[in-house]
PDB file of C-alpha atoms in Angstrom:
ATOM      1  CA  GLN A   1     -10.187  -2.303  15.829  1.00 48.00           C
ATOM      2  CA  GLY A   2     -10.415  -3.323  12.716  1.00 62.00           C
ATOM      3  CA  GLN A   3      -8.159  -5.826   9.941  1.00 83.00           C
ATOM      4  CA  LEU A   4      -5.243  -5.193   8.127  1.00 92.00           C
ATOM      5  CA  VAL A   5      -4.695  -7.034   4.993  1.00 93.00           C
ATOM      6  CA  GLN A   6      -1.695  -7.592   3.497  1.00 95.00           C
ATOM      7  CA  SER A   7      -0.243  -8.797  -0.378  1.00 95.00           C
ATOM      8  CA  GLY A   8       2.932  -9.022  -1.823  1.00 95.00           C
ATOM      9  CA  GLY A   9       6.320 -11.104  -0.765  1.00 95.00           C
ATOM     10  CA  GLY A  10       8.102 -13.409  -1.889  1.00 96.00           C
ATOM     11  CA  SER A  11      11.520 -14.866  -3.747  1.00 97.00           C
ATOM     12  CA  VAL A  12      14.402 -12.718  -4.600  1.00 98.00           C
ATOM     13  CA  GLN A  13      17.928 -12.173  -5.568  1.00 98.00           C
ATOM     14  CA  PRO A  14      20.548  -9.894  -3.768  1.00 98.00           C
ATOM     15  CA  GLY A  15      19.638  -6.396  -4.995  1.00 98.00           C
ATOM     16  CA  GLY A  16      16.468  -7.166  -6.188  1.00 98.00           C
ATOM     17  CA  SER A  17      13.093  -5.071  -5.006  1.00 98.00           C
ATOM     18  CA  LEU A  18       9.675  -6.110  -3.917  1.00 98.00           C
ATOM     19  CA  ARG A  19       6.939  -4.172  -2.770  1.00 98.00           C
ATOM     20  CA  LEU A  20       4.677  -4.945   0.294  1.00 98.00           C
ATOM     21  CA  ALA A  21       0.632  -3.769   0.539  1.00 97.00           C
ATOM     22  CA  CYS A  22      -1.461  -2.746   3.988  1.00 95.00           C
ATOM     23  CA  ASP A  23      -5.042  -3.059   3.170  1.00 93.00           C
ATOM     24  CA  ALA A  24      -6.312  -0.806   6.573  1.00 89.00           C
ATOM     25  CA  SER A  25      -9.859   0.181   5.182  1.00 85.00           C
ATOM     26  CA  GLY A  26     -10.925  -2.219   7.906  1.00 79.00           C
ATOM     27  CA  TYR A  27      -9.067  -0.660  10.707  1.00 72.00           C
ATOM     28  CA  THR A  28     -12.029   1.266  12.798  1.00 64.00           C
ATOM     29  CA  LYS A  29      -9.470   3.042  15.487  1.00 69.00           C
ATOM     30  CA  ALA A  30      -8.373   6.639  16.315  1.00 68.00           C
ATOM     31  CA  TRP A  31      -4.538   5.465  14.467  1.00 73.00           C
ATOM     32  CA  LYS A  32      -0.798   7.964  14.542  1.00 84.00           C
ATOM     33  CA  THR A  33       0.658   5.336  13.465  1.00 91.00           C
ATOM     34  CA  MET A  34       0.740   3.052  10.416  1.00 93.00           C
ATOM     35  CA  GLY A  35       4.099   1.107   9.756  1.00 96.00           C
ATOM     36  CA  TRP A  36       6.506  -2.683   9.097  1.00 98.00           C
ATOM     37  CA  PHE A  37       8.030  -4.654  11.383  1.00 98.00           C
ATOM     38  CA  ARG A  38      10.157  -7.592  10.367  1.00 98.00           C
ATOM     39  CA  GLN A  39      10.847 -11.607  12.649  1.00 97.00           C
ATOM     40  CA  ALA A  40      12.967 -13.524  11.151  1.00 96.00           C
ATOM     41  CA  PRO A  41      13.135 -17.161  12.795  1.00 92.00           C
ATOM     42  CA  GLY A  42      14.773 -17.941  16.110  1.00 92.00           C
ATOM     43  CA  LYS A  43      14.822 -13.978  16.348  1.00 93.00           C
ATOM     44  CA  GLY A  44      13.336 -11.246  17.993  1.00 95.00           C
ATOM     45  CA  ARG A  45      10.915  -8.383  16.199  1.00 95.00           C
ATOM     46  CA  GLU A  46      12.718  -4.851  14.308  1.00 97.00           C
ATOM     47  CA  GLY A  47      11.019  -2.094  13.274  1.00 97.00           C
ATOM     48  CA  VAL A  48      11.571  -1.534   9.820  1.00 98.00           C
ATOM     49  CA  ALA A  49       9.592   1.668   8.825  1.00 98.00           C
ATOM     50  CA  VAL A  50       7.066   3.706  10.012  1.00 97.00           C
ATOM     51  CA  ILE A  51       4.282   6.691   8.434  1.00 95.00           C
ATOM     52  CA  ASN A  52       2.326   8.895  10.430  1.00 92.00           C
ATOM     53  CA  THR A  53      -1.025  10.743   9.845  1.00 87.00           C
ATOM     54  CA  ASP A  54       1.302  14.130   9.061  1.00 89.00           C
ATOM     55  CA  GLY A  55       3.374  12.140   6.800  1.00 91.00           C
ATOM     56  CA  ASN A  56       6.300  12.147   8.722  1.00 94.00           C
ATOM     57  CA  THR A  57       8.810   9.259   8.585  1.00 97.00           C
ATOM     58  CA  HIS A  58      11.241   6.921  10.319  1.00 97.00           C
ATOM     59  CA  TYR A  59      13.409   4.258   9.065  1.00 98.00           C
ATOM     60  CA  ALA A  60      15.295   2.045  10.878  1.00 98.00           C
ATOM     61  CA  ASN A  61      19.424   2.474  10.192  1.00 97.00           C
ATOM     62  CA  SER A  62      19.599  -1.049   8.448  1.00 97.00           C
ATOM     63  CA  VAL A  63      17.153  -0.236   5.521  1.00 98.00           C
ATOM     64  CA  ARG A  64      17.210   3.860   5.258  1.00 97.00           C
ATOM     65  CA  GLY A  65      17.935   4.697   1.872  1.00 98.00           C
ATOM     66  CA  ARG A  66      17.189   1.327   0.101  1.00 98.00           C
ATOM     67  CA  PHE A  67      13.416   0.609   1.690  1.00 98.00           C
ATOM     68  CA  THR A  68      10.379   3.321   1.629  1.00 98.00           C
ATOM     69  CA  ILE A  69       7.469   3.130   2.902  1.00 98.00           C
ATOM     70  CA  SER A  70       4.547   5.747   1.547  1.00 96.00           C
ATOM     71  CA  ARG A  71       1.274   5.890   2.235  1.00 92.00           C
ATOM     72  CA  ASP A  72      -2.181   6.238  -0.008  1.00 90.00           C
ATOM     73  CA  ASN A  73      -4.696   8.344   2.031  1.00 82.00           C
ATOM     74  CA  ALA A  74      -7.926   7.357  -0.489  1.00 84.00           C
ATOM     75  CA  LYS A  75      -7.048   4.136  -0.706  1.00 87.00           C
ATOM     76  CA  ASN A  76      -6.323   3.903   3.163  1.00 87.00           C
ATOM     77  CA  THR A  77      -3.546   1.814   2.048  1.00 92.00           C
ATOM     78  CA  VAL A  78       0.469   1.464   3.424  1.00 95.00           C
ATOM     79  CA  TYR A  79       2.887   0.770   1.293  1.00 97.00           C
ATOM     80  CA  LEU A  80       6.984  -0.668   1.243  1.00 98.00           C
ATOM     81  CA  GLN A  81       8.863  -0.257  -1.529  1.00 98.00           C
ATOM     82  CA  MET A  82      12.378  -2.472  -0.332  1.00 98.00           C
ATOM     83  CA  ASN A  83      14.530  -1.740  -3.223  1.00 98.00           C
ATOM     84  CA  SER A  84      18.951  -3.309  -3.476  1.00 98.00           C
ATOM     85  CA  LEU A  85      17.460  -6.742  -1.075  1.00 98.00           C
ATOM     86  CA  LYS A  86      19.733  -8.110   0.875  1.00 98.00           C
ATOM     87  CA  PRO A  87      19.797 -11.792   2.200  1.00 97.00           C
ATOM     88  CA  GLU A  88      19.689  -9.998   5.952  1.00 96.00           C
ATOM     89  CA  ASP A  89      16.013  -9.136   5.173  1.00 98.00           C
ATOM     90  CA  SER A  90      14.778 -12.323   4.596  1.00 98.00           C
ATOM     91  CA  ALA A  91      11.892 -12.110   7.576  1.00 98.00           C
ATOM     92  CA  MET A  92       8.288 -12.277   7.416  1.00 98.00           C
ATOM     93  CA  TYR A  93       6.722  -9.060   7.516  1.00 98.00           C
ATOM     94  CA  TYR A  94       4.075  -7.541   9.290  1.00 97.00           C
ATOM     95  CA  CYS A  95       1.751  -4.683   9.265  1.00 96.00           C
ATOM     96  CA  ALA A  96       0.510  -2.358  11.847  1.00 95.00           C
ATOM     97  CA  ALA A  97      -0.895   0.452  13.079  1.00 92.00           C
ATOM     98  CA  GLY A  98      -1.729   2.044  16.428  1.00 90.00           C
ATOM     99  CA  ARG A  99      -1.951   5.524  18.218  1.00 84.00           C
ATOM    100  CA  THR A 100       1.814   5.806  19.009  1.00 80.00           C
ATOM    101  CA  LEU A 101       3.061   9.110  19.106  1.00 78.00           C
ATOM    102  CA  SER A 102       6.565   8.486  18.784  1.00 89.00           C
ATOM    103  CA  LEU A 103       7.612   7.093  15.445  1.00 92.00           C
ATOM    104  CA  PRO A 104      11.721   6.736  16.273  1.00 93.00           C
ATOM    105  CA  ARG A 105      10.542   5.121  19.869  1.00 92.00           C
ATOM    106  CA  THR A 106       7.941   2.522  17.349  1.00 92.00           C
ATOM    107  CA  VAL A 107      10.812   1.023  15.431  1.00 93.00           C
ATOM    108  CA  ASP A 108      13.729   0.977  17.781  1.00 92.00           C
ATOM    109  CA  ALA A 109      11.052  -1.181  19.551  1.00 92.00           C
ATOM    110  CA  GLY A 110       9.676  -3.317  17.631  1.00 92.00           C
ATOM    111  CA  GLY A 111       6.351  -1.851  17.703  1.00 90.00           C
ATOM    112  CA  TYR A 112       6.109   0.184  20.614  1.00 84.00           C
ATOM    113  CA  GLY A 113       1.840   1.734  20.096  1.00 84.00           C
ATOM    114  CA  MET A 114       0.798  -0.632  17.853  1.00 91.00           C
ATOM    115  CA  ASP A 115      -2.151  -2.864  18.872  1.00 89.00           C
ATOM    116  CA  SER A 116      -3.476  -4.077  15.354  1.00 91.00           C
ATOM    117  CA  TRP A 117      -1.086  -6.134  13.322  1.00 93.00           C
ATOM    118  CA  GLY A 118      -1.961  -8.007  10.049  1.00 95.00           C
ATOM    119  CA  ALA A 119      -1.328 -12.112   9.790  1.00 95.00           C
ATOM    120  CA  GLY A 120       2.242 -11.678   8.087  1.00 96.00           C
ATOM    121  CA  THR A 121       3.988 -12.130   4.829  1.00 96.00           C
ATOM    122  CA  LEU A 122       6.953 -14.224   3.806  1.00 97.00           C
ATOM    123  CA  VAL A 123       9.645 -12.311   1.955  1.00 98.00           C
ATOM    124  CA  THR A 124      13.192 -14.177   1.076  1.00 98.00           C
ATOM    125  CA  ILE A 125      16.048 -13.122  -0.489  1.00 97.00           C
ATOM    126  CA  SER A 126      18.872 -15.963  -1.463  1.00 94.00           C
ATOM    127  CA  SER A 127      21.726 -16.055  -4.697  1.00 91.00           C
TER     128      SER A 127
END
């Protein structure tokens, strides 16, 4: 189990864009899935997007068509491109890695099968 280092985040107006990055170079355990999850104050953690070692992806319905998850294998880094941001997207965003084989379950359960987590980065969307 290794360290995941996050970068990105910040404040943006509705309709704007942000790009998050997660450096998984320090993750030494075998993994099948990496992804992004978020949690707003007073709310539970919810899945946003995941990607597996085959390049397959799965998105939450609330972000599908607006967010894109990708992975640079050479850099061992996962990205989350967030476009058309809405106020309801405001949350603490966490990168995670694990060995889950079910992408929909991992998203729907808010991180099922994920055993290593980044420190989180705050995303705020407001007028």
